[in-house]
GROMACS .gro file of C-alpha atoms in nm:
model
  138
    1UNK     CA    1   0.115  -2.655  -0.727
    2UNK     CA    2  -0.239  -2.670  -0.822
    3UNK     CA    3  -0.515  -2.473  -0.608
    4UNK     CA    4  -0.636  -2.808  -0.511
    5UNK     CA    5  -0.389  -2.874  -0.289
    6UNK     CA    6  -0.429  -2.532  -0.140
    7UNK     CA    7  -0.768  -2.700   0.014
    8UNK     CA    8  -0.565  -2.850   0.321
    9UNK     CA    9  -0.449  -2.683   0.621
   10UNK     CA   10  -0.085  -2.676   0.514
   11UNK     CA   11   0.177  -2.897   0.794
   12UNK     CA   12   0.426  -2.613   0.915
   13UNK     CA   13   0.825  -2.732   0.916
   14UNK     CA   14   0.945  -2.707   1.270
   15UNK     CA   15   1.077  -2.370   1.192
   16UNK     CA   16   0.731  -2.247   1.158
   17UNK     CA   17   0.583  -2.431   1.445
   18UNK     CA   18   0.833  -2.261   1.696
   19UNK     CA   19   0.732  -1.904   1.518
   20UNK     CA   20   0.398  -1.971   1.567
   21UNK     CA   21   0.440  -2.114   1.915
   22UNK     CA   22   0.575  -1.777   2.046
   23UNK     CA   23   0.286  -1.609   1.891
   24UNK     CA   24   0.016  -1.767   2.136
   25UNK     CA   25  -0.264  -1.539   2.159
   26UNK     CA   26  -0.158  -1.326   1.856
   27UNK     CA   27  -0.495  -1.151   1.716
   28UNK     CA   28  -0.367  -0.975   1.433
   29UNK     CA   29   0.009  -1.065   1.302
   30UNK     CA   30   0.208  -0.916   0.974
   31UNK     CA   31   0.350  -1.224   0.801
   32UNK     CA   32   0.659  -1.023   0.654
   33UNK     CA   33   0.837  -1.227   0.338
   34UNK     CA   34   0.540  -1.467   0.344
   35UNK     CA   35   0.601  -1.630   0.036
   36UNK     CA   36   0.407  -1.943  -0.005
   37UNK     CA   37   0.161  -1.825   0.301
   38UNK     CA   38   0.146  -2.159   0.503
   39UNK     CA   39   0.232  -1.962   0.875
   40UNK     CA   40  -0.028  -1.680   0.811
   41UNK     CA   41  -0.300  -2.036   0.709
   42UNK     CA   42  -0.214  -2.173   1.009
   43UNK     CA   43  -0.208  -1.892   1.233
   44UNK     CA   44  -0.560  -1.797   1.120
   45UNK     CA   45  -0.674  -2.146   1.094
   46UNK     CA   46  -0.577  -2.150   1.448
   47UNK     CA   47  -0.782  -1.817   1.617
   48UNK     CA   48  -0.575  -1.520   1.502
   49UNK     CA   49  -0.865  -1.273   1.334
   50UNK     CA   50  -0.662  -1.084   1.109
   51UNK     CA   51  -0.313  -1.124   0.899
   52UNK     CA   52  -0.103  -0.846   0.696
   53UNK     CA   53   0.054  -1.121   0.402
   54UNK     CA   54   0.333  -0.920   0.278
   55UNK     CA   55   0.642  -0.979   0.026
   56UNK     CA   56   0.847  -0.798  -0.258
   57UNK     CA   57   0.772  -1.018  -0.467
   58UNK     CA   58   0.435  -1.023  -0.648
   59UNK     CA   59   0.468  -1.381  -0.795
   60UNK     CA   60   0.492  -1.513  -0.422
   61UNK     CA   61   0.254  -1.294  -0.254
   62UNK     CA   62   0.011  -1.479  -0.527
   63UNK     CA   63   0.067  -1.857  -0.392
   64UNK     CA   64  -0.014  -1.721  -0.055
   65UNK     CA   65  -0.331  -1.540  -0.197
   66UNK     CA   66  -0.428  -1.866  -0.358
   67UNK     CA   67  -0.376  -2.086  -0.051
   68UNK     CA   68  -0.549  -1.868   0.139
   69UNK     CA   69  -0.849  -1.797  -0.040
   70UNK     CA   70  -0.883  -2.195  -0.141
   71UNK     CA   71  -0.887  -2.195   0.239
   72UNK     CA   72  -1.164  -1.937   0.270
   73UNK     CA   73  -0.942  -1.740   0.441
   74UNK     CA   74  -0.874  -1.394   0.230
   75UNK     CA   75  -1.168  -1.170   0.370
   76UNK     CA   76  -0.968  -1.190   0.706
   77UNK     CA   77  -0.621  -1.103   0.545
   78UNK     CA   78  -0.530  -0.759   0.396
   79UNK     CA   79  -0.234  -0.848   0.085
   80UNK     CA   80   0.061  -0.582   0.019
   81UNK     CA   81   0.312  -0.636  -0.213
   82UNK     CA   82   0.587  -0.374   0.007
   83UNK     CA   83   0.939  -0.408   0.105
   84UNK     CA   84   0.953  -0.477   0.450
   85UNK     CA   85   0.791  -0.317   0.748
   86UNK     CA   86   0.646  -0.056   0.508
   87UNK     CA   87   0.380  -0.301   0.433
   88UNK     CA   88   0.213  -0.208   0.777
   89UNK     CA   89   0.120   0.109   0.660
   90UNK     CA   90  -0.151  -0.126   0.524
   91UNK     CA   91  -0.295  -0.202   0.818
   92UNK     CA   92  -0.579  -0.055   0.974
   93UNK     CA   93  -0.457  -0.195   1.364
   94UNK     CA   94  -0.129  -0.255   1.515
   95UNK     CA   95  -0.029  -0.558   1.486
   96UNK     CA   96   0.023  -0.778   1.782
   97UNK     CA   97   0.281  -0.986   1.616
   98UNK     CA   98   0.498  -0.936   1.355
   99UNK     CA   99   0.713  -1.233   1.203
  100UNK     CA  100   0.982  -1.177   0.975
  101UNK     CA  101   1.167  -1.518   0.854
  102UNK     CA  102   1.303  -1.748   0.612
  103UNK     CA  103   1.578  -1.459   0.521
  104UNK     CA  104   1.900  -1.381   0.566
  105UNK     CA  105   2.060  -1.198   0.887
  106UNK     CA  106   2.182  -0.898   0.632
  107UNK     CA  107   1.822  -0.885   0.452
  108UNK     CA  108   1.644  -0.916   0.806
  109UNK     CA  109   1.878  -0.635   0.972
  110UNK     CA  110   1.768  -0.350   0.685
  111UNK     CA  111   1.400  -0.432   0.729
  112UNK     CA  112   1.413  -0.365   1.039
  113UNK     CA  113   1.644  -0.055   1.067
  114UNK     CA  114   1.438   0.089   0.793
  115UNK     CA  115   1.113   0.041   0.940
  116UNK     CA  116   1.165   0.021   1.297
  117UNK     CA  117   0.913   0.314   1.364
  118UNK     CA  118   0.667   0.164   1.201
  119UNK     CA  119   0.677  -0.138   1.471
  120UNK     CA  120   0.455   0.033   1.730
  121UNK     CA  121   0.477  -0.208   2.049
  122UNK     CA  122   0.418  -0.497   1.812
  123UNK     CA  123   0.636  -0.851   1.931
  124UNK     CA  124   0.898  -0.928   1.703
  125UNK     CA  125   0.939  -1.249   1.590
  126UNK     CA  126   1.222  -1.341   1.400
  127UNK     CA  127   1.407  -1.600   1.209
  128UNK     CA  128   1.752  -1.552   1.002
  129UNK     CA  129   1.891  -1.828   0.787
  130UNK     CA  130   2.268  -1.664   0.867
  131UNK     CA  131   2.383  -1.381   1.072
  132UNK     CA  132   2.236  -1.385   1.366
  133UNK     CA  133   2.481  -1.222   1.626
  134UNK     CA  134   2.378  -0.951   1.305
  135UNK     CA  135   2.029  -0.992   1.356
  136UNK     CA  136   2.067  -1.013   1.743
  137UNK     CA  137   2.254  -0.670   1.794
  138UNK     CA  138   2.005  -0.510   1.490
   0.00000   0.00000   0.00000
């Protein structure tokens, strides 16, 4: 992908469009895993005022940064590379929302047992590829 196509609101899979359904209202939301970045666009494209875009992995935390700045979205977005929940220890507010999906039950099941605390009363909203009496009960 070239930045240039990074100047369109992205078109969210129906996967992402039921996330972000359940979000309505969401102000500030951690995009946990966000890879490419298209949920955390659209959810600030569509009112949210601030996003936490988080993943382990550097290389994918930068094609969100690059969609989202194209978008002139990136002063309203604080970036961690972190694994997991641990991310939110970059945030300056709670989140109201924070989505965690795309993964795998087992994957999605550690993140959250090892950074439950960090949750606060923020909704969870989240979406395992397998596993998900796993995911349920975690």
């Amino acid at each position: 992908m070239t930045d240039g196509l990074f100047c369109r609101a992205p078109i969210l899979d129906g996967r992402l469009s039921a996330a972000m359904a359940l979000a309505e209202g969401t102000q500030v939301f951690a995009d946990i895993g966000a890879d490419h970045g298209r949920l955390s666009a659209v959810m600030l494209l569509s009112g949210a005022r601030h996003a936490l875009v988080a993943d382990i992995s550097a290389a994918a935390l930068e094609k969100a940064r690059r969609r989202l700045h194209a978008l002139g979205l990136d002063s309203r977005v604080t970036f961690a590379v972190a694994d997991g929940l641990a991310a939110l220890d970059m945030l300056k507010q709670a989140p109201d929302t924070v989505f965690v999906l795309g993964m795998g039950g087992e994957t999605i099941c550690g993140i959250l047992r090892r950074g439950r605390a960090r949750l606060g009363g923020a909704a969870l909203i989240l979406g395992a590829q397998t596993d998900l009496p796993m995911v349920r009960s975690a």
